[in-house]
Amino acid sequence: MSDLRLADVGVGQGSALSPVLSALFIAPIMKLFKLRAIRLGATLLSYVDDGTAIVQSKSLDNNNTVLKQAYAILFVLFAVLGLVLKHDKTELFHFDRSYSNHNPALDLGYAPYTGDRLLTPKTYWRYLGFYFNRKLQFHEHVRYNATRSFSTVQAMGMLGNSTRGLPLLEKRLLYRACVLPIAIYGFRLWFFEGAKNKAAFMSLTQMQRKAALWITGAFRTSPTGGTEALAGLIPVHLHLRKLADRANLRIATLSDTHPILSLLSVDYVKEAEVHPCSVSNMTPAMQDKVHGTIMEAEQHHHELTEIFEPCANTFLCSTDSSGLQ
């Protein structure tokens, strides 16, 4: 080992050493936080240098009180290890199933979110490219991606029209390869059996109609179904249904210890550890009320079997005296 020396430079952006150093510093903090915050009922999650403190109760005001105490514990732990919490990057988000519009702000206890200036909860939360609101609805996610794809389709108009530019087949290929994946990104979050997504389909259908008009060079008053058929495009709802069925089929190819299997019933868990919120821990009445991608995969998992007959059909032939069979 080399002699100790002062380090006056940081780790470069995207360096492979960054997550390793983050884990070395964050791991003891998470351990100590669990011991000190056990009376608060708070949970700490961390992904590299992004941390999330989770608190749940029957009152949002009580949640704010506990979050303030949990944040104070985190600040002390970070200070002891020579780390710094950037208070101005702190975000607050409340999940609430009730119909109330109560969405209280938080006095963090540290500048700039203290005193008269409180930390205001966000309306939507972006996580790994997904947008959802406090009721775990993905209307904003669909609207955002549909708007992005619609803008892309409008920009592609410079690449060709009905008289010049790209030919029809290349226009269709460009739309299928570069625009459609943007529009339906993360569709399994909101597209499943029993979901109310009529508004989402309207946005995506308008986007695809615009693309079909560009591909075929048809008039703006042309019917949507006929234009999509001429362009060789599947209606959006049928395309999503096809992709969802393929996703259900791919569950059979997952490894025996895959985390998704831990959410299914005991018949399909294989060697995965059963999750506390898995289907196997739900009552039949609860299973009838819950709708989602996991429930859809559970209901169709029994279809993912092939019938194999070890013996092929045998045909017997006989010959009479005339030689006929």
Rosetta silent file (secondary structure, phi, psi, omega in degrees, C-alpha in Angstrom):
SEQUENCE: MSDLRLADVGVGQGSALSPVLSALFIAPIMKLFKLRAIRLGATLLSYVDDGTAIVQSKSLDNNNTVLKQAYAILFVLFAVLGLVLKHDKTELFHFDRSYSNHNPALDLGYAPYTGDRLLTPKTYWRYLGFYFNRKLQFHEHVRYNATRSFSTVQAMGMLGNSTRGLPLLEKRLLYRACVLPIAIYGFRLWFFEGAKNKAAFMSLTQMQRKAALWITGAFRTSPTGGTEALAGLIPVHLHLRKLADRANLRIATLSDTHPILSLLSVDYVKEAEVHPCSVSNMTPAMQDKVHGTIMEAEQHHHELTEIFEPCANTFLCSTDSSGLQ
SCORE:     score description
SCORE:     0.000 S_00000001
   1 L     0.000  144.480  179.768    0.000    0.000    0.000 S_00000001
   2 L   -80.422  168.012  177.274    1.142    3.508   -0.760 S_00000001
   3 L   -70.609  154.422  178.298    1.522    6.253    1.820 S_00000001
   4 L   -67.028  141.262  178.525   -1.518    8.346    2.739 S_00000001
   5 L  -150.635  156.792  179.955   -1.919   11.504    0.721 S_00000001
   6 L   -76.031  138.108  178.472   -4.540   14.192    0.183 S_00000001
   7 L  -107.218  109.810 -178.395   -6.861   13.725   -2.804 S_00000001
   8 L  -103.226   10.966  177.584   -7.774   17.072   -4.325 S_00000001
   9 L  -127.850  152.664  179.865   -9.456   15.688   -7.460 S_00000001
  10 L   -98.443 -176.942  179.134  -12.674   13.755   -7.881 S_00000001
  11 L   -84.434  138.127 -178.769  -13.667   10.752   -9.952 S_00000001
  12 L   -63.997  155.429  179.539  -14.392   11.452  -13.604 S_00000001
  13 L   -64.210  126.962 -179.801  -17.930   11.412  -14.950 S_00000001
  14 L    80.524    9.431 -179.220  -18.898    7.871  -15.942 S_00000001
  15 L   -69.060  144.595  178.301  -15.842    6.317  -14.342 S_00000001
  16 L   -68.443  -17.646  179.993  -16.079    2.629  -13.403 S_00000001
  17 H   -80.083  -19.618 -175.634  -14.628    3.548  -10.017 S_00000001
  18 H   -61.030  -51.117  179.224  -17.553    5.828   -9.150 S_00000001
  19 H   -65.338  -28.938  178.751  -20.137    3.142   -8.187 S_00000001
  20 H   -67.521  -47.294  178.578  -17.486    1.239   -6.226 S_00000001
  21 H   -64.903  -37.822  178.595  -16.576    4.259   -4.125 S_00000001
  22 H   -62.433  -42.196  179.971  -20.246    5.138   -3.680 S_00000001
  23 H   -65.212  -37.582 -179.783  -20.991    1.650   -2.389 S_00000001
  24 H   -64.794  -35.360 -179.306  -18.093    1.799    0.071 S_00000001
  25 H   -86.038  -37.425 -174.200  -19.384    5.047    1.570 S_00000001
  26 H   -77.196  -31.956 -176.112  -23.143    4.443    1.295 S_00000001
  27 H   -58.083  -50.241  178.168  -23.180    0.894    2.722 S_00000001
  28 H   -65.712  -31.307  177.656  -22.219    1.865    6.313 S_00000001
  29 H   -64.637  -42.784  179.904  -24.609    4.835    6.164 S_00000001
  30 H   -65.609  -36.832  178.844  -27.512    2.578    5.237 S_00000001
  31 H   -66.444  -46.864 -179.827  -26.593    0.174    8.026 S_00000001
  32 H   -67.977  -35.596  178.469  -26.376    2.913   10.654 S_00000001
  33 H   -64.939  -38.651  179.120  -29.549    4.576    9.378 S_00000001
  34 H   -62.475  -36.641 -179.822  -31.444    1.320    9.753 S_00000001
  35 H   -73.644  -39.225 -175.754  -30.346    1.078   13.399 S_00000001
  36 H   -82.467  -29.172 -175.654  -31.094    4.703   14.270 S_00000001
  37 L  -100.633   12.813 -178.063  -34.341    5.084   12.304 S_00000001
  38 L   -65.310  -31.167  178.670  -35.920    1.796   13.332 S_00000001
  39 L   -74.326  -20.241  179.990  -38.182    3.627   15.769 S_00000001
  40 L   -85.442  -21.234 -176.143  -39.336    5.947   12.984 S_00000001
  41 L    75.674   24.656 -179.081  -40.343    3.206   10.591 S_00000001
  42 L   -95.739  149.162  179.559  -38.379    4.823    7.762 S_00000001
  43 E  -122.930  140.987 -179.310  -36.670    2.914    4.959 S_00000001
  44 E  -116.368  125.001  173.965  -33.666    4.053    2.948 S_00000001
  45 E  -114.104  150.599 -177.828  -33.054    3.011   -0.660 S_00000001
  46 E  -147.337  136.498  172.316  -29.999    3.982   -2.661 S_00000001
  47 E  -127.753  102.108 -174.508  -28.849    3.719   -6.263 S_00000001
  48 L    57.087 -106.955 -177.499  -25.210    4.868   -6.497 S_00000001
  49 L  -107.558   12.476  177.152  -25.440    8.490   -5.291 S_00000001
  50 E  -107.952  118.077 -179.082  -29.254    8.846   -5.425 S_00000001
  51 E  -113.177  151.813  179.690  -31.006    8.015   -2.162 S_00000001
  52 E  -135.685  122.249  175.222  -34.695    7.724   -1.323 S_00000001
  53 E   -97.696  127.447 -174.845  -36.183    7.812    2.166 S_00000001
  54 E  -117.050  131.344  177.527  -39.593    6.100    2.351 S_00000001
  55 L  -136.326  139.374  177.971  -42.169    6.593    5.106 S_00000001
  56 L  -135.943  139.929  176.345  -45.751    5.348    5.186 S_00000001
  57 L  -162.381 -173.516 -179.940  -48.651    6.037    7.514 S_00000001
  58 L   -90.492    1.700 -178.720  -52.314    7.026    7.371 S_00000001
  59 L  -136.878  130.426  177.810  -51.524   10.749    7.448 S_00000001
  60 H   -69.211  -31.412  177.223  -49.372   12.792    5.068 S_00000001
  61 H   -66.006  -40.120  175.850  -48.629   15.288    7.833 S_00000001
  62 H   -63.938  -37.339  177.326  -47.246   12.479   10.004 S_00000001
  63 H   -60.775  -41.962  178.451  -45.137   11.383    7.059 S_00000001
  64 H   -62.377  -39.816  179.331  -43.623   14.854    6.809 S_00000001
  65 H   -63.035  -44.266 -179.486  -42.738   14.833   10.502 S_00000001
  66 H   -69.359  -38.740  179.243  -40.991   11.470   10.212 S_00000001
  67 H   -62.404  -38.802  178.024  -39.239   12.459    6.980 S_00000001
  68 H   -62.764  -43.004  178.234  -37.798   15.552    8.657 S_00000001
  69 H   -67.382  -39.642  179.163  -36.385   13.437   11.494 S_00000001
  70 H   -65.428  -38.638  178.798  -35.041   10.828    9.068 S_00000001
  71 H   -66.182  -36.034  177.420  -33.350   13.521    6.981 S_00000001
  72 H   -63.685  -39.280  177.778  -31.692   14.927   10.103 S_00000001
  73 H   -64.378  -42.879  179.008  -30.267   11.474   10.886 S_00000001
  74 H   -62.539  -40.571 -179.525  -28.944   11.183    7.329 S_00000001
  75 H   -61.551  -42.658  179.657  -27.329   14.615    7.532 S_00000001
  76 H   -64.994  -43.887 -179.117  -25.460   13.681   10.713 S_00000001
  77 H   -63.697  -41.163  179.030  -24.275   10.354    9.262 S_00000001
  78 H   -66.212  -40.221 -179.337  -23.049   12.000    6.074 S_00000001
  79 H   -65.132  -37.528  179.766  -21.241   14.717    8.034 S_00000001
  80 H   -63.145  -37.413 -178.596  -19.451   12.150   10.203 S_00000001
  81 L   -89.096    7.589  177.798  -18.100   10.392    7.098 S_00000001
  82 L    77.486   19.899  179.261  -17.058   13.651    5.471 S_00000001
  83 L  -103.017  164.845 -175.476  -19.843   13.613    2.860 S_00000001
  84 L  -126.013  131.938  172.234  -22.196   16.421    1.862 S_00000001
  85 L   -93.521  127.127  177.600  -25.941   16.348    1.266 S_00000001
  86 L   -87.484   99.481 -174.749  -27.089   18.786   -1.396 S_00000001
  87 H   -64.972  -30.966 -176.850  -30.274   20.123    0.167 S_00000001
  88 H   -71.294  -13.679  177.566  -31.288   22.045   -2.950 S_00000001
  89 H   -97.365    6.103  179.845  -31.573   18.769   -4.904 S_00000001
  90 L   -74.631  137.919  179.131  -33.980   17.212   -2.419 S_00000001
  91 L  -125.464  151.054 -178.246  -37.397   16.288   -3.807 S_00000001
  92 L  -124.933  137.199 -179.962  -40.650   15.384   -2.055 S_00000001
  93 L  -146.326  129.012  179.301  -43.394   13.135   -3.379 S_00000001
  94 L  -107.940  130.483  169.857  -46.568   11.923   -1.659 S_00000001
  95 L   -98.914  133.451 -176.677  -48.453    8.798   -2.688 S_00000001
  96 L  -152.715  126.211  179.896  -52.124    8.880   -1.778 S_00000001
  97 L   -88.001  -12.681 -176.885  -55.029    6.687   -2.896 S_00000001
  98 L   -73.951  169.275  179.436  -57.738    8.965   -1.499 S_00000001
  99 L   -88.432    4.566 -179.528  -59.645   11.526   -3.533 S_00000001
 100 L   -74.801  148.302  177.200  -58.338   14.365   -1.376 S_00000001
 101 L   -95.096   11.572 -179.197  -56.132   17.059   -2.891 S_00000001
 102 L   -67.134  118.923 -177.078  -54.174   17.452    0.339 S_00000001
 103 L  -142.133   74.807 -169.106  -50.509   17.579   -0.651 S_00000001
 104 L   -69.219  146.190  174.104  -48.570   19.223    2.222 S_00000001
 105 L   -81.163  167.241 -173.795  -45.164   20.830    1.822 S_00000001
 106 E  -121.284  131.467  169.638  -42.216   19.886    4.050 S_00000001
 107 L   -87.837  101.853 -173.389  -40.047   21.986    6.341 S_00000001
 108 L   -70.073  -24.632 -178.292  -36.760   20.158    5.774 S_00000001
 109 L    90.085   -2.070  179.278  -34.973   21.963    8.569 S_00000001
 110 E  -135.463  143.389  178.551  -32.046   22.939    6.343 S_00000001
 111 L   -63.189  142.356    8.372  -31.635   25.813    3.921 S_00000001
 112 L   -92.326    0.906 -175.369  -33.051   26.521    1.440 S_00000001
 113 E  -100.314   72.194  177.349  -36.154   24.516    2.460 S_00000001
 114 L  -156.771  161.025 -179.558  -36.881   25.851    5.913 S_00000001
 115 L    72.519 -126.031 -179.065  -38.801   28.675    7.522 S_00000001
 116 L   -78.386  -23.664 -179.989  -41.063   30.447    5.060 S_00000001
 117 L   -98.709  107.281 -177.198  -39.714   28.567    2.056 S_00000001
 118 L  -100.914  161.901  177.255  -40.933   24.960    2.218 S_00000001
 119 E   -81.874  109.736 -176.536  -40.153   21.966    0.038 S_00000001
 120 L   -82.184  132.895  178.921  -43.142   21.681   -2.306 S_00000001
 121 L   -65.146  147.983  178.251  -44.191   18.161   -3.372 S_00000001
 122 L   -81.593  150.962  178.224  -43.866   17.331   -7.037 S_00000001
 123 L   -80.152  -40.025  177.812  -46.920   16.632   -9.172 S_00000001
 124 E  -126.875  153.069  178.916  -45.201   13.979  -11.258 S_00000001
 125 E  -122.030  133.386  177.094  -42.190   11.838  -10.578 S_00000001
 126 E  -105.263  122.081 -179.730  -39.702   10.689  -13.188 S_00000001
 127 E  -139.075  118.086 -179.468  -37.947    7.433  -12.399 S_00000001
 128 L    54.208   36.959  178.583  -35.855    5.519  -14.960 S_00000001
 129 L    84.432    3.101  179.195  -37.603    7.375  -17.753 S_00000001
 130 E  -106.511  140.324  178.702  -41.118    6.675  -16.446 S_00000001
 131 E  -113.387  131.151  176.393  -43.533    9.409  -15.355 S_00000001
 132 E  -148.358  157.499 -178.746  -46.301    8.770  -12.834 S_00000001
 133 E   -98.202 -173.019 -173.896  -48.428   10.806  -10.462 S_00000001
 134 L   -71.243  -10.956  176.831  -49.149   10.364   -6.764 S_00000001
 135 L  -105.065   16.958  179.747  -51.874    7.806   -7.505 S_00000001
 136 L    57.667   41.654  173.390  -49.512    5.646   -9.588 S_00000001
 137 L  -106.580  146.345 -171.078  -51.213    6.605  -12.838 S_00000001
 138 L  -112.597   32.487  178.279  -49.165    6.937  -16.009 S_00000001
 139 H   -63.653  -41.402  179.446  -51.178    9.497  -17.981 S_00000001
 140 H   -65.600  -35.508  178.599  -48.260   11.921  -17.979 S_00000001
 141 H   -63.041  -45.397  179.575  -45.922    9.174  -19.191 S_00000001
 142 H   -66.072  -44.172 -179.106  -48.151    8.428  -22.197 S_00000001
 143 H   -61.854  -42.289 -177.759  -48.671   12.126  -22.958 S_00000001
 144 H   -64.260  -48.323 -177.560  -44.936   12.853  -22.777 S_00000001
 145 H   -71.623  -34.578  176.472  -43.893   10.016  -25.089 S_00000001
 146 H   -65.585  -38.830  178.176  -46.764   10.602  -27.506 S_00000001
 147 H   -66.356  -41.832  177.763  -45.763   14.270  -27.765 S_00000001
 148 H   -61.140  -47.114 -178.341  -42.122   13.354  -28.378 S_00000001
 149 H   -67.923  -36.020  178.017  -43.012   10.873  -31.100 S_00000001
 150 H   -63.971  -41.213  177.652  -45.518   13.303  -32.682 S_00000001
 151 H   -64.754  -36.012  178.578  -42.813   15.978  -32.868 S_00000001
 152 H   -66.365  -41.237  178.579  -40.462   13.449  -34.449 S_00000001
 153 H   -63.065  -41.627  177.853  -43.041   12.545  -37.096 S_00000001
 154 H   -63.654  -38.277  179.741  -43.532   16.214  -37.936 S_00000001
 155 H   -69.336  -27.867 -179.083  -39.775   16.709  -38.241 S_00000001
 156 H   -72.242   -9.628  178.235  -39.501   13.720  -40.598 S_00000001
 157 H   -59.762  -25.846  179.225  -41.615   15.601  -43.118 S_00000001
 158 H   -72.793  -12.629 -178.345  -38.426   17.211  -44.454 S_00000001
 159 H   -84.625  -11.974  178.642  -37.145   13.775  -45.492 S_00000001
 160 E   168.009  159.837  175.015  -39.772   13.292  -48.153 S_00000001
 161 L  -137.045 -159.318 -175.373  -43.319   13.847  -49.364 S_00000001
 162 L   -74.686  -12.291 -176.830  -45.664   12.278  -51.885 S_00000001
 163 L  -114.627  -24.459 -177.090  -43.554   13.369  -54.888 S_00000001
 164 L  -151.999  170.094 -179.534  -39.930   13.247  -53.775 S_00000001
 165 E    96.679 -151.695 -177.535  -37.637   12.128  -51.004 S_00000001
 166 L   -62.980  143.109  174.355  -37.658    8.767  -49.289 S_00000001
 167 L   -71.945  168.424 -173.842  -39.716    5.979  -50.873 S_00000001
 168 H   -59.589  -44.729 -177.016  -42.745    4.559  -49.053 S_00000001
 169 H   -63.883  -38.060  179.769  -41.017    1.445  -47.715 S_00000001
 170 H   -72.697  -32.440  173.961  -38.148    3.422  -46.235 S_00000001
 171 H   -62.567  -46.205  179.900  -40.580    5.883  -44.618 S_00000001
 172 H   -62.020  -43.025  179.347  -42.402    2.988  -42.992 S_00000001
 173 H   -63.046  -39.632  179.546  -39.114    1.447  -41.834 S_00000001
 174 H   -64.321  -42.172  179.313  -38.002    4.765  -40.379 S_00000001
 175 H   -65.876  -44.939 -177.606  -41.241    5.161  -38.435 S_00000001
 176 H   -66.660  -33.324 -174.238  -41.215    1.595  -37.126 S_00000001
 177 H   -89.610  -31.417 -170.565  -37.560    1.734  -36.088 S_00000001
 178 H  -114.889  -22.833 -174.736  -37.186    5.280  -34.732 S_00000001
 179 H  -106.783  -49.306 -176.128  -40.601    6.639  -33.744 S_00000001
 180 H   -59.657  -41.226  176.408  -42.808    3.783  -32.574 S_00000001
 181 H   -60.592  -31.807  177.284  -40.362    2.572  -29.874 S_00000001
 182 H   -68.087  -42.019 -175.162  -40.376    6.099  -28.403 S_00000001
 183 H   -66.939  -37.126 -173.715  -44.167    6.241  -28.341 S_00000001
 184 L  -105.204   17.115  179.440  -44.711    2.901  -26.611 S_00000001
 185 L   -59.779  127.194  179.122  -41.741    2.997  -24.237 S_00000001
 186 L    70.449   27.090 -175.364  -42.759    1.428  -20.920 S_00000001
 187 H   -66.288  -20.975 -179.766  -46.230    0.500  -22.178 S_00000001
 188 H   -69.902  -11.230  175.607  -46.432   -2.484  -19.808 S_00000001
 189 H   -71.914  -32.478 -173.990  -46.837   -0.023  -16.964 S_00000001
 190 L  -123.607   -9.210 -179.529  -50.267    1.069  -18.171 S_00000001
 191 L  -106.194  105.608  175.853  -51.363   -1.504  -20.763 S_00000001
 192 L  -159.134  169.020 -177.152  -52.844   -4.622  -19.191 S_00000001
 193 L   -65.365  127.467 -179.638  -56.194   -6.356  -18.931 S_00000001
 194 L    94.258   -4.218 -178.895  -58.687   -4.232  -17.042 S_00000001
 195 L   -80.283  145.506  177.211  -56.767   -0.958  -17.404 S_00000001
 196 L   -96.825   97.333 -174.466  -58.610    2.216  -18.374 S_00000001
 197 L  -132.479   34.626  179.105  -56.440    3.604  -21.144 S_00000001
 198 H   -63.276  -42.795  179.663  -58.862    5.024  -23.724 S_00000001
 199 H   -63.953  -36.486  178.874  -57.253    8.467  -23.524 S_00000001
 200 H   -64.565  -41.522  179.140  -53.798    6.940  -24.020 S_00000001
 201 H   -65.565  -34.456  178.760  -54.909    5.169  -27.185 S_00000001
 202 H   -63.012  -42.780  179.592  -56.369    8.403  -28.550 S_00000001
 203 H   -64.778  -44.671 -177.940  -53.010   10.173  -28.206 S_00000001
 204 H   -70.929  -35.101  178.234  -51.064    7.325  -29.767 S_00000001
 205 H   -66.197  -40.412  176.501  -53.592    6.842  -32.578 S_00000001
 206 H   -61.951  -39.025  178.437  -53.355   10.531  -33.523 S_00000001
 207 H   -64.868  -45.240 -177.854  -49.585   10.209  -33.618 S_00000001
 208 H   -70.647  -31.715  176.200  -49.698    7.116  -35.849 S_00000001
 209 H   -61.751  -42.408  177.457  -52.314    8.716  -38.098 S_00000001
 210 H   -60.288  -41.952  179.028  -49.892   11.583  -38.696 S_00000001
 211 H   -66.965  -39.690 -179.942  -47.162    9.079  -39.550 S_00000001
 212 H   -65.580  -38.802  176.824  -49.441    7.112  -41.897 S_00000001
 213 H   -63.523  -38.296  178.676  -50.385   10.281  -43.791 S_00000001
 214 H   -68.945  -39.645 -177.396  -46.698   11.108  -44.195 S_00000001
 215 H   -67.466  -46.737 -174.948  -45.810    7.597  -45.359 S_00000001
 216 H   -87.085  -20.917 -175.241  -48.597    7.274  -47.930 S_00000001
 217 L    74.077   23.455 -177.668  -48.892   10.923  -48.948 S_00000001
 218 L   -77.171  167.510  177.364  -52.659   10.718  -48.463 S_00000001
 219 L   -69.989  156.823 -179.091  -54.981   13.659  -47.895 S_00000001
 220 L   -66.491  -22.682 -179.616  -55.515   14.910  -44.352 S_00000001
 221 L   -89.056    4.868 -179.842  -59.193   13.937  -44.547 S_00000001
 222 L   -67.077  145.957  179.329  -58.393   10.290  -45.312 S_00000001
 223 L   -66.237  145.622 -175.206  -59.818    7.745  -42.823 S_00000001
 224 H   -64.691  -47.058 -176.945  -57.376    6.544  -40.196 S_00000001
 225 H   -61.295  -44.735 -179.999  -57.979    2.822  -40.639 S_00000001
 226 H   -66.586  -38.686  179.002  -57.578    2.872  -44.399 S_00000001
 227 H   -65.442  -41.148  177.531  -54.457    5.022  -44.233 S_00000001
 228 H   -64.168  -38.253  179.331  -52.857    2.696  -41.682 S_00000001
 229 H   -65.410  -42.892  178.742  -53.704   -0.300  -43.864 S_00000001
 230 H   -65.650  -33.218  179.335  -52.132    1.294  -46.947 S_00000001
 231 H   -81.531   -8.797 -179.403  -49.028    2.183  -44.919 S_00000001
 232 L    74.456   33.505 -178.614  -48.775   -1.348  -43.545 S_00000001
 233 L  -110.242  133.810  176.679  -49.135   -0.250  -39.925 S_00000001
 234 L   -76.363  138.995  173.469  -50.947   -2.272  -37.279 S_00000001
 235 L   -52.461  146.854 -171.029  -53.433   -0.267  -35.157 S_00000001
 236 H   -58.481  -44.512 -176.220  -51.785    0.821  -31.937 S_00000001
 237 H   -65.928  -33.900  177.528  -53.990   -1.220  -29.603 S_00000001
 238 H   -73.891  -35.476  177.698  -53.394   -4.409  -31.613 S_00000001
 239 H   -64.732  -42.172  178.443  -49.652   -3.747  -31.775 S_00000001
 240 H   -67.712  -36.387  177.603  -49.489   -3.327  -28.001 S_00000001
 241 H   -63.747  -39.120  177.785  -51.557   -6.477  -27.509 S_00000001
 242 H   -63.801  -45.238  179.567  -49.093   -8.402  -29.671 S_00000001
 243 H   -66.090  -36.952  178.908  -46.113   -7.105  -27.702 S_00000001
 244 H   -66.100  -40.316  177.959  -47.844   -7.842  -24.385 S_00000001
 245 H   -64.781  -38.209  177.480  -48.540  -11.432  -25.425 S_00000001
 246 H   -65.676  -38.338  178.744  -44.897  -11.854  -26.415 S_00000001
 247 H   -64.018  -39.020  176.915  -43.822  -10.467  -23.042 S_00000001
 248 H   -64.502  -37.022  178.927  -46.032  -13.022  -21.294 S_00000001
 249 H   -67.855  -34.710 -177.599  -44.476  -15.792  -23.371 S_00000001
 250 H   -70.048  -14.547  178.118  -40.943  -14.683  -22.502 S_00000001
 251 H   -62.088  -31.644  179.288  -41.617  -15.268  -18.810 S_00000001
 252 H   -67.799  -17.247 -178.708  -41.199  -18.977  -19.493 S_00000001
 253 H   -95.832   -0.586 -178.900  -37.615  -18.329  -20.649 S_00000001
 254 L   -71.936  157.497  178.140  -36.510  -16.526  -17.477 S_00000001
 255 L   -66.621  159.241 -175.313  -34.002  -18.123  -15.132 S_00000001
 256 L   -65.793  -18.041 -178.859  -35.347  -20.120  -12.196 S_00000001
 257 L  -111.204   17.242 -177.047  -34.269  -17.419   -9.730 S_00000001
 258 L   -65.298  140.832 -178.069  -35.464  -14.361  -11.678 S_00000001
 259 L   -59.928  -29.697  179.813  -37.090  -11.658   -9.480 S_00000001
 260 L   -64.415  -36.779  179.542  -40.244  -11.588  -11.643 S_00000001
 261 H   -64.579  -28.136  179.854  -40.947  -15.218  -10.800 S_00000001
 262 H   -68.191  -14.690  179.230  -40.899  -14.361   -7.101 S_00000001
 263 H   -92.608   -8.258 -178.714  -44.019  -12.248   -7.668 S_00000001
 264 L   -87.831 -179.011  179.967  -46.049  -15.087   -9.197 S_00000001
 265 L   -73.437  171.668 -174.814  -47.965  -17.838   -7.449 S_00000001
 266 H   -61.210  -30.007 -177.757  -46.278  -20.845   -5.865 S_00000001
 267 H   -66.131  -23.087 -174.699  -46.848  -22.968   -8.984 S_00000001
 268 H  -117.959    4.228 -176.230  -44.582  -20.728  -11.066 S_00000001
 269 L   -69.370  -33.704 -175.848  -42.011  -19.455   -8.535 S_00000001
 270 L    61.028 -123.380 -177.313  -39.511  -22.251   -9.243 S_00000001
 271 L   -97.781    3.792  179.846  -36.319  -21.555   -7.227 S_00000001
 272 L   -74.209  151.508  178.322  -36.963  -17.828   -6.688 S_00000001
 273 L   -78.603  128.920 -175.611  -37.614  -16.525   -3.176 S_00000001
 274 L   -65.568  128.518  179.110  -41.280  -15.699   -2.698 S_00000001
 275 L   -79.185  145.027  179.301  -41.856  -11.951   -2.377 S_00000001
 276 L   -58.358  -27.562 -179.267  -44.067  -10.745    0.514 S_00000001
 277 L  -102.356   22.159 -177.457  -46.345   -8.999   -2.006 S_00000001
 278 L   -73.685  168.798  179.542  -46.477  -11.903   -4.459 S_00000001
 279 H   -64.534  -30.948 -178.638  -49.649  -13.379   -5.908 S_00000001
 280 H   -65.192  -22.787  179.845  -49.223  -16.448   -3.711 S_00000001
 281 H   -94.766    4.522  178.140  -49.774  -14.294   -0.610 S_00000001
 282 L   -94.705  145.977  173.892  -53.018  -12.779   -1.932 S_00000001
 283 L   -75.936  158.874  177.774  -56.447  -14.099   -1.114 S_00000001
 284 H   -56.297  -37.684  178.958  -58.700  -15.124   -4.033 S_00000001
 285 H   -65.058  -38.825  179.333  -60.868  -12.057   -3.400 S_00000001
 286 H   -68.986  -37.728  178.607  -57.822   -9.778   -3.568 S_00000001
 287 H   -62.959  -33.067  178.377  -56.617  -11.416   -6.772 S_00000001
 288 H   -70.987  -26.330 -177.489  -59.965  -10.625   -8.397 S_00000001
 289 H   -88.897  -28.911 -175.081  -59.633   -6.944   -7.480 S_00000001
 290 L   -83.497  132.529  176.057  -55.980   -6.409   -8.404 S_00000001
 291 L  -124.867  141.850  179.521  -55.138   -5.626  -12.028 S_00000001
 292 L   170.695  178.924 -178.422  -51.682   -5.260  -13.472 S_00000001
 293 H   -64.396  -40.714 -179.911  -48.955   -6.742  -15.609 S_00000001
 294 H   -65.113  -40.828  179.054  -48.035   -9.386  -13.026 S_00000001
 295 H   -66.120  -36.558  177.633  -51.663  -10.483  -12.699 S_00000001
 296 H   -66.301  -42.965  177.146  -51.966  -10.727  -16.469 S_00000001
 297 H   -63.520  -37.349  178.252  -48.816  -12.841  -16.671 S_00000001
 298 H   -63.859  -41.682 -177.012  -50.165  -15.028  -13.855 S_00000001
 299 H   -70.889  -28.474 -176.430  -53.460  -15.601  -15.638 S_00000001
 300 H  -104.040    2.925 -176.594  -51.839  -16.532  -18.959 S_00000001
 301 H   -67.640  -30.189 -179.040  -48.885  -18.483  -17.609 S_00000001
 302 H   -68.912  -16.314  177.938  -50.734  -21.784  -17.872 S_00000001
 303 H   -80.328   -9.934 -174.283  -50.948  -21.263  -21.634 S_00000001
 304 L   -88.468   50.473  177.928  -47.158  -21.345  -21.944 S_00000001
 305 L  -131.571  149.070  177.736  -46.897  -25.108  -22.331 S_00000001
 306 L  -111.904  139.178  177.866  -46.374  -27.295  -25.347 S_00000001
 307 L   -86.789  123.125 -177.941  -48.041  -30.652  -25.848 S_00000001
 308 L  -120.755  122.572  177.171  -45.481  -33.303  -26.679 S_00000001
 309 L  -105.227  116.157 -175.683  -46.454  -36.760  -27.848 S_00000001
 310 L   -66.158  -25.963 -178.203  -43.560  -39.218  -27.563 S_00000001
 311 L  -114.747  127.133  177.544  -45.039  -41.585  -30.109 S_00000001
 312 L   -75.277  160.801  177.753  -46.058  -40.442  -33.575 S_00000001
 313 L   -62.387  136.109 -177.593  -49.237  -41.701  -35.173 S_00000001
 314 L  -107.880  130.492  179.551  -48.755  -45.193  -36.675 S_00000001
 315 L  -111.715  126.891  178.803  -50.430  -46.188  -39.915 S_00000001
 316 L   -98.025  133.649  179.864  -50.871  -49.901  -40.716 S_00000001
 317 L  -118.163  140.094  178.227  -50.908  -51.001  -44.334 S_00000001
 318 L  -130.372  151.599 -178.534  -52.153  -54.350  -45.607 S_00000001
 319 L  -123.378  130.350  178.003  -51.956  -55.946  -49.050 S_00000001
 320 L   -94.058 -172.217 -175.574  -54.542  -58.331  -50.491 S_00000001
 321 L   -66.554  -24.341 -179.262  -54.087  -60.896  -53.216 S_00000001
 322 L   -85.461   -6.137  178.562  -54.610  -58.304  -55.933 S_00000001
 323 L    91.219    3.767  178.590  -51.793  -56.153  -54.614 S_00000001
 324 L   -83.789  144.220  179.544  -54.038  -53.302  -53.477 S_00000001
 325 L  -102.331    0.000    0.000  -53.271  -51.613  -50.183 S_00000001
